């Protein structure tokens, strides 16, 4: 069986389980379950702490797993990213007392608190900056006020939490992270199937099917608005002057595309969700 690691809790857990369910795999019903067998798909799921997944996969104990890019890079394991999963996005930045730091070079010799010493240490070494890294498991934004560190490196969303602690963001982005599939052996049987299924789920999330009727002489204009992934499907209607068109459209553009098609002359414009796909 393909041994797959899944986050057991945290921001990645629920969406990862939802994607696997949509991809046709069995998922746990009881949050206390640690292992779920899925003989129908020749797979077995292991629910683990997100921070540990890259280590298990990199060691070869498990074949593939879902974790954050930040956790993968911080682990230093032999696992590598094989597919971005388009959820769990986060941005890592440096922050320090207002007015004290203006750019990365100002960190030279400073104490920097973070929960990601591997990730941040590698970044600073590439930039030629030598600091004293202090590992904290959480609430790193309090480290400066409590005198433990001179600056912090952490996930930043709006920056409001940092500002409440008297800190401001400075320097370059350390990492743009998201959920990813990781493996140490992409040739392992079953991995290609898992990747294709999850890619199909991503397509279903990102696209819709659009059907519309159109005067036949306007097909070139309409195809410029809705080119599809390869090409629109065009079928004749009983009225020889009209055709029916079916095409995939980015979900975020749906209403703008409908407006543009109507202006061209399309009618009976219908939108349907995609539940699964293989592209």
PDB file of N, CA, C and O in Angstrom, residues 217-260:
ATOM      1  N   UNK A 217     -21.454  32.539 -36.988  1.00  0.00           N
ATOM      2  CA  UNK A 217     -20.446  33.448 -37.544  1.00  0.00           C
ATOM      3  C   UNK A 217     -19.660  34.189 -36.463  1.00  0.00           C
ATOM      4  O   UNK A 217     -18.649  34.841 -36.757  1.00  0.00           O
ATOM      5  N   UNK A 218     -20.084  34.054 -35.186  1.00  0.00           N
ATOM      6  CA  UNK A 218     -19.400  34.761 -34.099  1.00  0.00           C
ATOM      7  C   UNK A 218     -18.449  33.858 -33.311  1.00  0.00           C
ATOM      8  O   UNK A 218     -17.911  34.268 -32.291  1.00  0.00           O
ATOM      9  N   UNK A 219     -18.213  32.634 -33.770  1.00  0.00           N
ATOM     10  CA  UNK A 219     -17.431  31.684 -32.985  1.00  0.00           C
ATOM     11  C   UNK A 219     -16.000  32.150 -32.749  1.00  0.00           C
ATOM     12  O   UNK A 219     -15.433  31.935 -31.671  1.00  0.00           O
ATOM     13  N   UNK A 220     -15.383  32.818 -33.726  1.00  0.00           N
ATOM     14  CA  UNK A 220     -14.013  33.286 -33.527  1.00  0.00           C
ATOM     15  C   UNK A 220     -13.954  34.347 -32.430  1.00  0.00           C
ATOM     16  O   UNK A 220     -13.027  34.349 -31.606  1.00  0.00           O
ATOM     17  N   UNK A 221     -14.917  35.266 -32.421  1.00  0.00           N
ATOM     18  CA  UNK A 221     -14.944  36.294 -31.382  1.00  0.00           C
ATOM     19  C   UNK A 221     -15.149  35.669 -30.005  1.00  0.00           C
ATOM     20  O   UNK A 221     -14.486  36.039 -29.030  1.00  0.00           O
ATOM     21  N   UNK A 222     -16.089  34.711 -29.935  1.00  0.00           N
ATOM     22  CA  UNK A 222     -16.366  34.065 -28.646  1.00  0.00           C
ATOM     23  C   UNK A 222     -15.178  33.236 -28.168  1.00  0.00           C
ATOM     24  O   UNK A 222     -14.871  33.199 -26.976  1.00  0.00           O
ATOM     25  N   UNK A 223     -14.476  32.592 -29.100  1.00  0.00           N
ATOM     26  CA  UNK A 223     -13.313  31.779 -28.728  1.00  0.00           C
ATOM     27  C   UNK A 223     -12.189  32.637 -28.163  1.00  0.00           C
ATOM     28  O   UNK A 223     -11.384  32.162 -27.344  1.00  0.00           O
ATOM     29  N   UNK A 224     -12.128  33.904 -28.577  1.00  0.00           N
ATOM     30  CA  UNK A 224     -11.123  34.804 -28.013  1.00  0.00           C
ATOM     31  C   UNK A 224     -11.442  35.120 -26.553  1.00  0.00           C
ATOM     32  O   UNK A 224     -10.535  35.353 -25.743  1.00  0.00           O
ATOM     33  N   UNK A 225     -12.732  35.116 -26.204  1.00  0.00           N
ATOM     34  CA  UNK A 225     -13.144  35.372 -24.828  1.00  0.00           C
ATOM     35  C   UNK A 225     -13.020  34.109 -23.980  1.00  0.00           C
ATOM     36  O   UNK A 225     -12.619  34.156 -22.816  1.00  0.00           O
ATOM     37  N   UNK A 226     -13.370  32.952 -24.577  1.00  0.00           N
ATOM     38  CA  UNK A 226     -13.335  31.676 -23.852  1.00  0.00           C
ATOM     39  C   UNK A 226     -12.495  30.667 -24.636  1.00  0.00           C
ATOM     40  O   UNK A 226     -13.034  29.765 -25.286  1.00  0.00           O
ATOM     41  N   UNK A 227     -11.157  30.786 -24.576  1.00  0.00           N
ATOM     42  CA  UNK A 227     -10.315  29.864 -25.349  1.00  0.00           C
ATOM     43  C   UNK A 227     -10.278  28.451 -24.783  1.00  0.00           C
ATOM     44  O   UNK A 227      -9.915  27.504 -25.483  1.00  0.00           O
ATOM     45  N   UNK A 228     -10.641  28.283 -23.485  1.00  0.00           N
ATOM     46  CA  UNK A 228     -10.567  26.966 -22.864  1.00  0.00           C
ATOM     47  C   UNK A 228      -9.136  26.542 -22.611  1.00  0.00           C
ATOM     48  O   UNK A 228      -8.190  27.306 -22.810  1.00  0.00           O
ATOM     49  N   UNK A 229      -8.955  25.308 -22.163  1.00  0.00           N
ATOM     50  CA  UNK A 229      -7.606  24.803 -21.916  1.00  0.00           C
ATOM     51  C   UNK A 229      -6.905  24.444 -23.215  1.00  0.00           C
ATOM     52  O   UNK A 229      -5.721  24.720 -23.382  1.00  0.00           O
ATOM     53  N   UNK A 230      -7.594  23.773 -24.126  1.00  0.00           N
ATOM     54  CA  UNK A 230      -7.057  23.492 -25.451  1.00  0.00           C
ATOM     55  C   UNK A 230      -7.853  24.254 -26.511  1.00  0.00           C
ATOM     56  O   UNK A 230      -7.307  25.036 -27.257  1.00  0.00           O
ATOM     57  N   UNK A 231      -9.174  24.023 -26.502  1.00  0.00           N
ATOM     58  CA  UNK A 231     -10.054  24.655 -27.479  1.00  0.00           C
ATOM     59  C   UNK A 231     -11.490  24.407 -27.036  1.00  0.00           C
ATOM     60  O   UNK A 231     -11.777  23.370 -26.424  1.00  0.00           O
ATOM     61  N   UNK A 232     -12.425  25.318 -27.317  1.00  0.00           N
ATOM     62  CA  UNK A 232     -13.814  25.076 -26.957  1.00  0.00           C
ATOM     63  C   UNK A 232     -14.394  23.888 -27.735  1.00  0.00           C
ATOM     64  O   UNK A 232     -13.966  23.592 -28.850  1.00  0.00           O
ATOM     65  N   UNK A 233     -15.369  23.231 -27.118  1.00  0.00           N
ATOM     66  CA  UNK A 233     -16.145  22.217 -27.825  1.00  0.00           C
ATOM     67  C   UNK A 233     -17.318  22.915 -28.508  1.00  0.00           C
ATOM     68  O   UNK A 233     -18.114  23.593 -27.833  1.00  0.00           O
ATOM     69  N   UNK A 234     -17.429  22.773 -29.824  1.00  0.00           N
ATOM     70  CA  UNK A 234     -18.480  23.447 -30.600  1.00  0.00           C
ATOM     71  C   UNK A 234     -19.350  22.383 -31.273  1.00  0.00           C
ATOM     72  O   UNK A 234     -18.840  21.518 -31.990  1.00  0.00           O
ATOM     73  N   UNK A 235     -20.666  22.453 -31.021  1.00  0.00           N
ATOM     74  CA  UNK A 235     -21.601  21.469 -31.585  1.00  0.00           C
ATOM     75  C   UNK A 235     -22.699  22.195 -32.368  1.00  0.00           C
ATOM     76  O   UNK A 235     -23.154  23.264 -31.955  1.00  0.00           O
ATOM     77  N   UNK A 236     -23.134  21.611 -33.486  1.00  0.00           N
ATOM     78  CA  UNK A 236     -24.207  22.246 -34.257  1.00  0.00           C
ATOM     79  C   UNK A 236     -25.547  22.127 -33.541  1.00  0.00           C
ATOM     80  O   UNK A 236     -25.794  21.158 -32.812  1.00  0.00           O
ATOM     81  N   UNK A 237     -26.416  23.118 -33.746  1.00  0.00           N
ATOM     82  CA  UNK A 237     -27.778  23.078 -33.241  1.00  0.00           C
ATOM     83  C   UNK A 237     -28.740  22.795 -34.396  1.00  0.00           C
ATOM     84  O   UNK A 237     -28.353  22.802 -35.566  1.00  0.00           O
ATOM     85  N   UNK A 238     -30.003  22.570 -34.053  1.00  0.00           N
ATOM     86  CA  UNK A 238     -30.981  22.286 -35.100  1.00  0.00           C
ATOM     87  C   UNK A 238     -31.065  23.450 -36.090  1.00  0.00           C
ATOM     88  O   UNK A 238     -31.178  23.243 -37.300  1.00  0.00           O
ATOM     89  N   UNK A 239     -31.011  24.662 -35.551  1.00  0.00           N
ATOM     90  CA  UNK A 239     -30.942  25.846 -36.408  1.00  0.00           C
ATOM     91  C   UNK A 239     -29.508  25.959 -36.915  1.00  0.00           C
ATOM     92  O   UNK A 239     -28.583  26.193 -36.134  1.00  0.00           O
ATOM     93  N   UNK A 240     -29.292  25.782 -38.193  1.00  0.00           N
ATOM     94  CA  UNK A 240     -27.932  25.726 -38.746  1.00  0.00           C
ATOM     95  C   UNK A 240     -27.163  27.023 -38.571  1.00  0.00           C
ATOM     96  O   UNK A 240     -25.939  27.053 -38.731  1.00  0.00           O
ATOM     97  N   UNK A 241     -27.853  28.088 -38.233  1.00  0.00           N
ATOM     98  CA  UNK A 241     -27.164  29.359 -38.034  1.00  0.00           C
ATOM     99  C   UNK A 241     -26.587  29.510 -36.635  1.00  0.00           C
ATOM    100  O   UNK A 241     -25.893  30.497 -36.360  1.00  0.00           O
ATOM    101  N   UNK A 242     -26.854  28.526 -35.748  1.00  0.00           N
ATOM    102  CA  UNK A 242     -26.400  28.623 -34.360  1.00  0.00           C
ATOM    103  C   UNK A 242     -25.577  27.386 -33.984  1.00  0.00           C
ATOM    104  O   UNK A 242     -25.746  26.315 -34.550  1.00  0.00           O
ATOM    105  N   UNK A 243     -24.671  27.591 -33.000  1.00  0.00           N
ATOM    106  CA  UNK A 243     -23.887  26.486 -32.457  1.00  0.00           C
ATOM    107  C   UNK A 243     -23.970  26.527 -30.933  1.00  0.00           C
ATOM    108  O   UNK A 243     -24.270  27.559 -30.331  1.00  0.00           O
ATOM    109  N   UNK A 244     -23.708  25.377 -30.326  1.00  0.00           N
ATOM    110  CA  UNK A 244     -23.607  25.274 -28.864  1.00  0.00           C
ATOM    111  C   UNK A 244     -22.128  25.138 -28.507  1.00  0.00           C
ATOM    112  O   UNK A 244     -21.394  24.365 -29.128  1.00  0.00           O
ATOM    113  N   UNK A 245     -21.697  25.888 -27.505  1.00  0.00           N
ATOM    114  CA  UNK A 245     -20.286  25.899 -27.112  1.00  0.00           C
ATOM    115  C   UNK A 245     -20.168  25.463 -25.654  1.00  0.00           C
ATOM    116  O   UNK A 245     -20.959  25.880 -24.799  1.00  0.00           O
ATOM    117  N   UNK A 246     -19.207  24.605 -25.371  1.00  0.00           N
ATOM    118  CA  UNK A 246     -18.883  24.202 -23.992  1.00  0.00           C
ATOM    119  C   UNK A 246     -17.397  24.433 -23.776  1.00  0.00           C
ATOM    120  O   UNK A 246     -16.573  24.041 -24.609  1.00  0.00           O
ATOM    121  N   UNK A 247     -17.062  25.048 -22.641  1.00  0.00           N
ATOM    122  CA  UNK A 247     -15.673  25.418 -22.408  1.00  0.00           C
ATOM    123  C   UNK A 247     -15.421  25.553 -20.913  1.00  0.00           C
ATOM    124  O   UNK A 247     -16.340  25.847 -20.135  1.00  0.00           O
ATOM    125  N   UNK A 248     -14.183  25.313 -20.499  1.00  0.00           N
ATOM    126  CA  UNK A 248     -13.792  25.543 -19.109  1.00  0.00           C
ATOM    127  C   UNK A 248     -13.341  26.984 -18.945  1.00  0.00           C
ATOM    128  O   UNK A 248     -12.589  27.515 -19.761  1.00  0.00           O
ATOM    129  N   UNK A 249     -13.793  27.602 -17.843  1.00  0.00           N
ATOM    130  CA  UNK A 249     -13.513  29.003 -17.570  1.00  0.00           C
ATOM    131  C   UNK A 249     -13.027  29.131 -16.123  1.00  0.00           C
ATOM    132  O   UNK A 249     -13.581  28.469 -15.236  1.00  0.00           O
ATOM    133  N   UNK A 250     -12.006  29.955 -15.851  1.00  0.00           N
ATOM    134  CA  UNK A 250     -11.608  30.167 -14.452  1.00  0.00           C
ATOM    135  C   UNK A 250     -12.785  30.641 -13.609  1.00  0.00           C
ATOM    136  O   UNK A 250     -13.510  31.556 -13.993  1.00  0.00           O
ATOM    137  N   UNK A 251     -12.979  29.989 -12.480  1.00  0.00           N
ATOM    138  CA  UNK A 251     -14.122  30.294 -11.614  1.00  0.00           C
ATOM    139  C   UNK A 251     -14.161  31.779 -11.242  1.00  0.00           C
ATOM    140  O   UNK A 251     -15.241  32.395 -11.188  1.00  0.00           O
ATOM    141  N   UNK A 252     -13.005  32.375 -10.981  1.00  0.00           N
ATOM    142  CA  UNK A 252     -12.960  33.770 -10.545  1.00  0.00           C
ATOM    143  C   UNK A 252     -13.387  34.747 -11.642  1.00  0.00           C
ATOM    144  O   UNK A 252     -13.715  35.900 -11.353  1.00  0.00           O
ATOM    145  N   UNK A 253     -13.365  34.305 -12.906  1.00  0.00           N
ATOM    146  CA  UNK A 253     -13.704  35.192 -14.025  1.00  0.00           C
ATOM    147  C   UNK A 253     -15.127  34.985 -14.539  1.00  0.00           C
ATOM    148  O   UNK A 253     -15.513  35.582 -15.547  1.00  0.00           O
ATOM    149  N   UNK A 254     -15.904  34.151 -13.858  1.00  0.00           N
ATOM    150  CA  UNK A 254     -17.181  33.700 -14.416  1.00  0.00           C
ATOM    151  C   UNK A 254     -18.088  34.841 -14.861  1.00  0.00           C
ATOM    152  O   UNK A 254     -18.555  34.874 -16.008  1.00  0.00           O
ATOM    153  N   UNK A 255     -18.375  35.776 -14.000  1.00  0.00           N
ATOM    154  CA  UNK A 255     -19.346  36.808 -14.346  1.00  0.00           C
ATOM    155  C   UNK A 255     -18.836  37.771 -15.407  1.00  0.00           C
ATOM    156  O   UNK A 255     -19.596  38.202 -16.281  1.00  0.00           O
ATOM    157  N   UNK A 256     -17.549  38.093 -15.372  1.00  0.00           N
ATOM    158  CA  UNK A 256     -16.991  38.963 -16.410  1.00  0.00           C
ATOM    159  C   UNK A 256     -17.071  38.290 -17.779  1.00  0.00           C
ATOM    160  O   UNK A 256     -17.379  38.935 -18.785  1.00  0.00           O
ATOM    161  N   UNK A 257     -16.795  36.978 -17.823  1.00  0.00           N
ATOM    162  CA  UNK A 257     -16.861  36.249 -19.091  1.00  0.00           C
ATOM    163  C   UNK A 257     -18.300  36.186 -19.602  1.00  0.00           C
ATOM    164  O   UNK A 257     -18.565  36.365 -20.796  1.00  0.00           O
ATOM    165  N   UNK A 258     -19.246  35.929 -18.710  1.00  0.00           N
ATOM    166  CA  UNK A 258     -20.651  35.897 -19.113  1.00  0.00           C
ATOM    167  C   UNK A 258     -21.092  37.235 -19.703  1.00  0.00           C
ATOM    168  O   UNK A 258     -21.798  37.287 -20.726  1.00  0.00           O
ATOM    169  N   UNK A 259     -20.666  38.329 -19.062  1.00  0.00           N
ATOM    170  CA  UNK A 259     -21.009  39.659 -19.574  1.00  0.00           C
ATOM    171  C   UNK A 259     -20.435  39.870 -20.971  1.00  0.00           C
ATOM    172  O   UNK A 259     -21.118  40.375 -21.877  1.00  0.00           O
ATOM    173  N   UNK A 260     -19.159  39.468 -21.146  1.00  0.00           N
ATOM    174  CA  UNK A 260     -18.503  39.671 -22.442  1.00  0.00           C
ATOM    175  C   UNK A 260     -19.179  38.828 -23.531  1.00  0.00           C
ATOM    176  O   UNK A 260     -19.372  39.297 -24.660  1.00  0.00           O
TER     177      UNK A 260
END
